[in-house]
XYZ file of C-alpha atoms in Angstrom:
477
model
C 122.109 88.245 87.540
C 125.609 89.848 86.138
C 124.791 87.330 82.651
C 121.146 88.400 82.624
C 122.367 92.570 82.393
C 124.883 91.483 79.903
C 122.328 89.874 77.539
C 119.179 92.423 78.263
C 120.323 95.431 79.770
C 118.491 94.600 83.409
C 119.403 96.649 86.308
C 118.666 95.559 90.240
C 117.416 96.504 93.025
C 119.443 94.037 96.155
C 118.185 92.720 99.336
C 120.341 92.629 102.298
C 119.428 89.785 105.331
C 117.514 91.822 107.878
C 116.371 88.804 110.339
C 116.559 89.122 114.079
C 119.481 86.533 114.136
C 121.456 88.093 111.685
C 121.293 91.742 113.111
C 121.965 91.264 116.323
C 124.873 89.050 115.735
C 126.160 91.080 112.765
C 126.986 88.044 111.193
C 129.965 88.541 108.300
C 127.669 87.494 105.484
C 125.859 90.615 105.347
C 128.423 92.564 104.461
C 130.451 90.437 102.746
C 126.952 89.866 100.532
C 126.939 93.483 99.827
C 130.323 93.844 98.467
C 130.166 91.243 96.172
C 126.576 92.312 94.817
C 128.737 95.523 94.410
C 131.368 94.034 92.390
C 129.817 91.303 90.647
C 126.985 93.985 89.505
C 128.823 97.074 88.879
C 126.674 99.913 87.171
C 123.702 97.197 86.785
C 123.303 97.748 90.409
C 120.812 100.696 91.811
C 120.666 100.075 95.347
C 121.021 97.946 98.316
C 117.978 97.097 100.000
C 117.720 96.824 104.183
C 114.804 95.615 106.139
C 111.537 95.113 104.263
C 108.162 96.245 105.242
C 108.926 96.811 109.394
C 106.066 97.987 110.234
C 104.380 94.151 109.827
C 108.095 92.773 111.642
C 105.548 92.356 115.071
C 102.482 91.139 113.223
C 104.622 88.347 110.799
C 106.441 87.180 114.051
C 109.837 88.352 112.827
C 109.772 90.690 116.304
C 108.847 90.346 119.441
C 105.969 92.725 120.536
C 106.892 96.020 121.870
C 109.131 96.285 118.575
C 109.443 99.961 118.338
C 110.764 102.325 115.650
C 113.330 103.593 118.255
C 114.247 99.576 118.204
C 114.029 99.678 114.066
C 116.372 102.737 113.752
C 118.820 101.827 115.935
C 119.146 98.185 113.793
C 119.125 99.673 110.532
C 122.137 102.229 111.646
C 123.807 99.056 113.117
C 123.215 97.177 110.494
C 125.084 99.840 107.965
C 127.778 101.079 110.369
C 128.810 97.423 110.013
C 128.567 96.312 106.626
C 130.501 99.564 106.221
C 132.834 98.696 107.998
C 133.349 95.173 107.838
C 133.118 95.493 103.730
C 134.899 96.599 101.317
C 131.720 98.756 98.921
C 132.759 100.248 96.232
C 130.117 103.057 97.125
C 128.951 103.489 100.297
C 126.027 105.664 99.190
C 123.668 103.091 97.615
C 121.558 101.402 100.275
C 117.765 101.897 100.480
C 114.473 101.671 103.328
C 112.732 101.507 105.147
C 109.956 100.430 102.808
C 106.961 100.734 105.160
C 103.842 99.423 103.234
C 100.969 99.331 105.639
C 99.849 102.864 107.612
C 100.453 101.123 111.025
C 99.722 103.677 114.073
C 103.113 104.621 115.564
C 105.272 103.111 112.794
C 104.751 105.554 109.996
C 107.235 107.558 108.145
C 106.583 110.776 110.184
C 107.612 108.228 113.333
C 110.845 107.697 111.128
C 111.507 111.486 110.632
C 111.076 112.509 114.388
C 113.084 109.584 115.206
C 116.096 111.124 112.732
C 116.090 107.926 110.231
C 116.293 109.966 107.181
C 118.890 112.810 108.859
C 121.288 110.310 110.171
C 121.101 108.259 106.978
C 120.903 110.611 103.902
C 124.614 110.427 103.149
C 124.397 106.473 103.056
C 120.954 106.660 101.163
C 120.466 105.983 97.149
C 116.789 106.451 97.656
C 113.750 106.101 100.088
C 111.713 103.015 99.592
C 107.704 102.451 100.231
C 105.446 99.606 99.576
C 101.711 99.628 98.897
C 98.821 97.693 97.372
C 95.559 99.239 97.529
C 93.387 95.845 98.318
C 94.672 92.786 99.399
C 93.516 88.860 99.256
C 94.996 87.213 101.766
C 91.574 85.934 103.833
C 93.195 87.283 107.251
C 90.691 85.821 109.874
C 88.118 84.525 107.524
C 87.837 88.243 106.043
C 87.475 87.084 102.309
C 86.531 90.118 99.460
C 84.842 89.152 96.641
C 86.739 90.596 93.393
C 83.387 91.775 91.524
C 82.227 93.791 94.542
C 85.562 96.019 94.198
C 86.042 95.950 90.396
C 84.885 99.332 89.906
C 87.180 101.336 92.331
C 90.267 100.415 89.644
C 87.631 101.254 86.783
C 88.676 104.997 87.219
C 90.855 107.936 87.884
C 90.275 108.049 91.803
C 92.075 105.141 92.572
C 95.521 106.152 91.475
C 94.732 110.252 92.681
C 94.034 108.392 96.304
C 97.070 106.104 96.115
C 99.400 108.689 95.144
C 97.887 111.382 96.813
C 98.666 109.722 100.253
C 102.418 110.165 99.745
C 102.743 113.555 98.673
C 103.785 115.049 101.752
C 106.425 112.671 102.631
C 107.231 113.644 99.190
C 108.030 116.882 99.303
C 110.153 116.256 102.690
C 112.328 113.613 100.835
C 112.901 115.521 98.006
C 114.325 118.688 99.862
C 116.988 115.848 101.269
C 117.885 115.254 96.940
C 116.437 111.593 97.412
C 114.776 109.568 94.954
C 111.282 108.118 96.112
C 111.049 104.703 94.646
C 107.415 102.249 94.875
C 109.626 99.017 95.446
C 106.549 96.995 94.980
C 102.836 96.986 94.134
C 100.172 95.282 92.100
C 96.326 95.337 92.141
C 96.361 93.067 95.954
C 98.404 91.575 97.644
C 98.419 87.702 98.131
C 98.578 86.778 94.711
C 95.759 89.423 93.274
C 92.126 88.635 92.507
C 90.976 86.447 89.525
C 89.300 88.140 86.836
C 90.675 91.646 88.354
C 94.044 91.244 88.423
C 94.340 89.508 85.181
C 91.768 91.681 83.861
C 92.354 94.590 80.641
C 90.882 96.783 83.443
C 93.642 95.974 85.565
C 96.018 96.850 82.487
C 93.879 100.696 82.423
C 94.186 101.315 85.842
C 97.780 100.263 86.070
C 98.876 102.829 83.221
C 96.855 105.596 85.242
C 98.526 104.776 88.448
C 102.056 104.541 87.209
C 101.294 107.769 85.679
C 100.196 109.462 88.406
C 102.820 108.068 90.705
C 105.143 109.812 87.687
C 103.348 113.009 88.638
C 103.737 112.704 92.173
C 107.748 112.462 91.181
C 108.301 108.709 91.744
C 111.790 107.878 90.285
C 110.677 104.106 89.694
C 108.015 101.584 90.885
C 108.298 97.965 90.871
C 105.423 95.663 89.790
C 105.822 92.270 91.976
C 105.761 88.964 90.064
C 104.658 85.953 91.909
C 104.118 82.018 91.389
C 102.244 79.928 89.577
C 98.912 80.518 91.628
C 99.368 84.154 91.523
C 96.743 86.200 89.568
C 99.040 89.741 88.809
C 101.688 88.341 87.020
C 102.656 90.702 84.152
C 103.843 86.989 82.792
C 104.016 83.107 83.795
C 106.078 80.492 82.626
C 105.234 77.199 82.372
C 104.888 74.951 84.652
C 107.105 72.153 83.382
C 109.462 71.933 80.384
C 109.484 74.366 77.860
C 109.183 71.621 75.545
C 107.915 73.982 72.608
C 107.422 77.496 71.961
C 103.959 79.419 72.966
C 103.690 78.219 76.217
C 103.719 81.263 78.096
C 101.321 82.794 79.798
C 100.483 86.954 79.597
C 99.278 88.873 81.700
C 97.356 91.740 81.684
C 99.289 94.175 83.760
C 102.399 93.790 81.038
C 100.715 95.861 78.404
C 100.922 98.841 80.944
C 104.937 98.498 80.620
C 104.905 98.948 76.456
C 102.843 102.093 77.395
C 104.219 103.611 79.926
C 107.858 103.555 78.058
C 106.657 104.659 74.835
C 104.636 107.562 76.610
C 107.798 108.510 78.530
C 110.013 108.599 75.606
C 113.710 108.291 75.533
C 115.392 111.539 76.743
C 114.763 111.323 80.467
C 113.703 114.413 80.237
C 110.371 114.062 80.141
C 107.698 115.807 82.991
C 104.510 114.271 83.700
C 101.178 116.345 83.894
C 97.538 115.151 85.136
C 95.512 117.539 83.450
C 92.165 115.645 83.827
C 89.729 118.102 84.233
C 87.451 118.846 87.471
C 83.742 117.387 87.993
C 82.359 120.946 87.139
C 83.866 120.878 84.016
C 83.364 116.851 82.973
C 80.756 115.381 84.747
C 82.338 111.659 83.961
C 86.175 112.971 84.904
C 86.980 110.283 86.824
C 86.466 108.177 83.830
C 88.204 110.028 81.530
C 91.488 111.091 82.968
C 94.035 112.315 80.820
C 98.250 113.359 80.859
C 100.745 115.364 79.293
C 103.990 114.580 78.416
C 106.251 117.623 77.898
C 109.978 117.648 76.582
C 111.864 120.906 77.249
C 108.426 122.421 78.479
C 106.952 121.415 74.954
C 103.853 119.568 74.333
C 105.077 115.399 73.069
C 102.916 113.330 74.063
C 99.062 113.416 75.672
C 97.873 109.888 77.313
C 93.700 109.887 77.055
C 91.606 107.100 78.932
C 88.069 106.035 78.289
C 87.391 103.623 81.390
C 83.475 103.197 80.229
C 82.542 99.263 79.740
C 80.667 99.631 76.491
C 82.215 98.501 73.389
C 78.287 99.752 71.481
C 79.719 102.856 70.632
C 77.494 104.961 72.428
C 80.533 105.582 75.290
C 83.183 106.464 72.805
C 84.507 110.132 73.095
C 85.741 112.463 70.587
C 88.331 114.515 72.248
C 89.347 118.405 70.592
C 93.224 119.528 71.747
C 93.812 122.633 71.460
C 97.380 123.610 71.960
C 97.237 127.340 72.761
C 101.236 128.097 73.678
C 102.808 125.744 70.637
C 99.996 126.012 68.008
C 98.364 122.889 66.581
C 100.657 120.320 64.345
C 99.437 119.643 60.708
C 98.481 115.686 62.271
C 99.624 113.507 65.289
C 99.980 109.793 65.311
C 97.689 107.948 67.631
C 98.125 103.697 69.145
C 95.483 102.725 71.140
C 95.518 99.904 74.015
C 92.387 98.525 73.392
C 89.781 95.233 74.866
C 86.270 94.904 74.369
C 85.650 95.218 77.675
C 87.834 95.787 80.903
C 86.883 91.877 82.155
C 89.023 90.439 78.912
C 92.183 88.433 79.742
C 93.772 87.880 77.158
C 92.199 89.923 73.551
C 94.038 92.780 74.643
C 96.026 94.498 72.121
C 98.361 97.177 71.457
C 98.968 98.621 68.082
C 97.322 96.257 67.086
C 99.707 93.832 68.334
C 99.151 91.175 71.001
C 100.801 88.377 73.066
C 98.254 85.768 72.863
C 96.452 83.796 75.133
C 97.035 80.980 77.812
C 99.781 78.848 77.503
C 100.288 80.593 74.636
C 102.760 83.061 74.392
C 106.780 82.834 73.390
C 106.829 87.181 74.566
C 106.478 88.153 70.718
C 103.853 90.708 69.960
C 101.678 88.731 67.017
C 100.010 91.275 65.004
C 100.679 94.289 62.269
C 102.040 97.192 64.559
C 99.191 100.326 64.020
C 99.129 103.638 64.483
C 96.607 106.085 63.248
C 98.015 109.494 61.765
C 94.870 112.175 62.315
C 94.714 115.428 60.312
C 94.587 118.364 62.868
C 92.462 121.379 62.092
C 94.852 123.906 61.874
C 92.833 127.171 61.556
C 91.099 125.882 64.448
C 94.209 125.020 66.194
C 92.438 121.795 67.245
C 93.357 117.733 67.185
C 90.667 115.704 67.697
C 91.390 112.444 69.157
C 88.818 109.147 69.059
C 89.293 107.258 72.435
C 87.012 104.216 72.909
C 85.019 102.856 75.317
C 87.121 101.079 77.161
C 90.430 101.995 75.765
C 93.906 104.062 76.370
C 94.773 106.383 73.334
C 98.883 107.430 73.342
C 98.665 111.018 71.204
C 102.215 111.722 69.531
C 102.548 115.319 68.343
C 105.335 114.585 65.963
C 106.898 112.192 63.643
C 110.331 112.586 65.264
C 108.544 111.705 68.738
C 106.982 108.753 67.450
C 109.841 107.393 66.019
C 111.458 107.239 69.477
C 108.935 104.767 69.723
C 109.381 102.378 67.395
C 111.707 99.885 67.036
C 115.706 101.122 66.535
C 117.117 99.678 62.677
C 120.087 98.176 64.947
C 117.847 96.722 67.106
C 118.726 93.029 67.962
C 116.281 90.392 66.227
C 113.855 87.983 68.686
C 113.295 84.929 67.213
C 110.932 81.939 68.682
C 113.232 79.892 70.972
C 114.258 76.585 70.692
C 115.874 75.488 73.588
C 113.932 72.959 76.085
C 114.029 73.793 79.446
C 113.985 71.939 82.515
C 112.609 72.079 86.417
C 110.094 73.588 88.044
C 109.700 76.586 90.348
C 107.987 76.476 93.900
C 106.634 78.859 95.881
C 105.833 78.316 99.730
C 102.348 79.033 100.626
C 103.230 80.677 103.770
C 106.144 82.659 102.357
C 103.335 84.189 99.541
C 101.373 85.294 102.158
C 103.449 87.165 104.251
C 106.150 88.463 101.201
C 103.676 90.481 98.743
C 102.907 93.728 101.088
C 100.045 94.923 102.655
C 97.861 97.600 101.930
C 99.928 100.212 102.980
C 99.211 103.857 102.126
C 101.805 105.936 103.476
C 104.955 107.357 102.031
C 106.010 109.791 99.275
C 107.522 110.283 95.803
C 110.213 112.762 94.525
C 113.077 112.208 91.390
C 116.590 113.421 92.767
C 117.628 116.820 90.664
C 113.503 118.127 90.559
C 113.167 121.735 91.126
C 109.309 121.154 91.325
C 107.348 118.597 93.936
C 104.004 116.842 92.968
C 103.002 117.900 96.038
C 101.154 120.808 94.776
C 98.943 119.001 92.129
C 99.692 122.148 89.259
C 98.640 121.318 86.095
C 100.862 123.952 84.374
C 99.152 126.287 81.335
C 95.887 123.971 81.033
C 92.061 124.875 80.987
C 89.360 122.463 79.706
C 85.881 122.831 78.845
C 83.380 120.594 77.746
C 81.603 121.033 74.594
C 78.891 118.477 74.776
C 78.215 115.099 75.557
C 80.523 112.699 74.216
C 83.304 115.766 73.199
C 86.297 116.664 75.904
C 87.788 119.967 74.318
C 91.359 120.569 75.692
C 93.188 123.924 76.305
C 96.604 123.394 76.547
């Protein structure tokens, strides 16, 4: 892990042993495993993860029934009093929970408040954990969901409103403790994901609106879960014998969302996260349309506009007008589009013109010309108008020096097609899948440690929209 952060800059989140056996015995290798994570990891280490997902602990067998959150409290506190004291951390002030995924009566994180997890741990605390997918496939008692019949709730903007929209009170609460609110892991379903959803461009949309959103709702991270061979949501799989020549990768969908998401957030860490997608009375099709700001230093950078319409005719396509009321209009902005022909494609899916490739058939080199489209504002008008596709996701930069935090540094280091061969091959238990990815969880929150402002409140700061006709969004920002 240590060699990995050397060569690519990776940081980690750590899991600590939370088994029956090992708490109540408070065996020595829990905290002597924390120390050396500690030491071996230094700075490439964000937090020390205890317990995962308790609120399925009765339901998974891993507790006996009556398991209470009285009974999970009173563990976790052990647990830390003792790898405090039994260690030797170099920070005590790192670990993480309780990563509840699943909305289970009586083991929710209002049960953990009045039950004074959060007080008597928010010295000891890096951040607050949750877990959520919004569908899953794991066939519980014969209960199997067809993937076509539920395609069209991640086809638009209601999905990731409901998803995030659940935590925001939590949010709030964690925040006034200074905490970080981190998604520790999600995907489209749990149990591997659907075929054709999961690996679907539509899948790649909704995943850049919900990582948004949950960036509005003041999420300091989220963490997209990889899985197996069999498993449908990978943002990438290897393959599954030697590597014994280049392209044999395979993309996924849901990785295109990542090349998005950090070019829309931009460098600075500084950045603040606005849904300013309009109301039904204003857009009648809102909820396919949504659309973001980015601001730096309360200044207009970036917008983020989705068309989630399956119609690559034309006939879908919108024109949308920016106006940008406080700042004035620049002379032109610089536009890259994540594009498909429709949201069912695999593996066509390109941004900026660039793609991985297919199948079996990737080395993780975008293939392409990199393209982005500079548009001529209208000045006098104090207007941008932006083409956005049916189905697409146009990334609006609103000047040259914010695109170039985009693109790639000159000192950059080089990625050439590999030539090692590699060897041995990579299990996964079928049992251990089905009880490891989450549930469907729903409750939690999400705040970024040193935020004056919550999410909680939904306030799309100095915007008003109107609609100028069919097929034209104008913005006032």
């Amino acid at each position: 892990m240590s060699n990995i952060s050397s060569l690519v800059g990776v940081d980690w989140y750590f899991g600590l042993a939370f088994n029956e056996t090992d708490v109540d015995l408070q065996i020595d290798n829990i905290p002597l495993a924390a120390t050396w994570a500690q030491e071996i990891l230094g700075d490439s280490l964000l937090g020390l993860s205890v317990g995962n997902e308790p609120d399925l602990y009765v339901d998974h067998n891993h507790r006996e029934a009556g398991y209470t959150v009285a009974d999970y409290v009173s563990e976790y506190d052990a647990t830390l009093a003792s790898i405090i004291a039994n260690g030797s951390l170099l920070d005590s002030s790192m670990f993480l929970g309780p990563s509840l995924c699943c909305e289970v009566a009586g083991f929710e994180f209002s049960d953990l408040l009045s039950a004074g997890w959060l007080d008597d741990n928010v010295d000891r605390l890096s951040a607050v954990t949750v877990q959520h997918y919004p569908t899953n496939n794991c066939q519980v008692n014969g209960n199997v969901i067809n993937a076509q019949d539920i395609f069209s709730d991640f086809l638009n903007h209601t999905s990731a409103q409901a998803l995030v929209g659940a935590y925001l009170a939590d949010s709030a609460t964690v925040q006034d403790k200074g905490k970080e609110y981190v998604m520790l892991e999600m995907n489209t379903a749990s149990c591997g994901g659907f075929a054709g959803l999961s690996d679907s461009f539509g899948a790649a949309m909704w995943m850049t609106d919900y990582a948004l959103q949950m960036a509005y709702g003041n999420f300091s991270a989220a963490l997209m879960h990889v899985g197996g061979q069999n498993v449908y949501y990978n943002p990438f799989t290897p393959p599954s014998s030697n590597l014994s020549s280049t392209h044999q990768w395979t993309p996924g969908s849901v990785y295109y969302p990542t090349l998005v998401i950090a070019e829309a957030f931009g460098k600075s860490n500084n950045s603040r996260v606005v849904d300013l997608t309009p109301l039904a009375e204003v857009d009648a099709n809102y909820i396919y349309h949504p659309v973001y700001g980015i601001y730096e230093d309360d200044a207009l950078a970036r917008m983020v506009l989705f068309n989630f319409i399956d119609d690559s005719t034309g006939a879908s396509d919108l024109d949308v007008v920016i106006n940008v009321q406080n700042q004035g209009s620049p002379s032109e902005v610089y536009v890259r589009y994540l594009q498909a022909d429709t949201v069912s494609e695999q593996y066509d899916i390109y941004w900026a013109n660039q793609t991985l490739g297919g199948s079996y058939a990737a080395d993780g080199r975008l293939s392409g010309d990199q393209t982005t489209y500079q548009i001529t504002c209208d000045q006098t008008a104090n207007t941008c108008t932006i083409p956005v596709f049916a189905p697409s996701i146009a990334l609006v930069f609103f000047s040259n020096d914010v695109l170039e935090e985009s693109n790639v540094a000159a000192d950059a280091t080089s990625t050439y097609a590999t030539s090692v061969v590699g060897s041995g091959d990579a299990t996964v238990d079928a049992g251990s899948l089905e009880t490891s990815n989450g549930g469907t969880g729903s409750k939690g929150g999400g705040t970024s440690k040193g935020n004056q402002t919550s999410g909680a409140g939904r306030v799309a700061v100095g915007a008003g929209w109107a609609v100028a006709c069919l097929g034209v969004v104008s913005l006032l920002l």
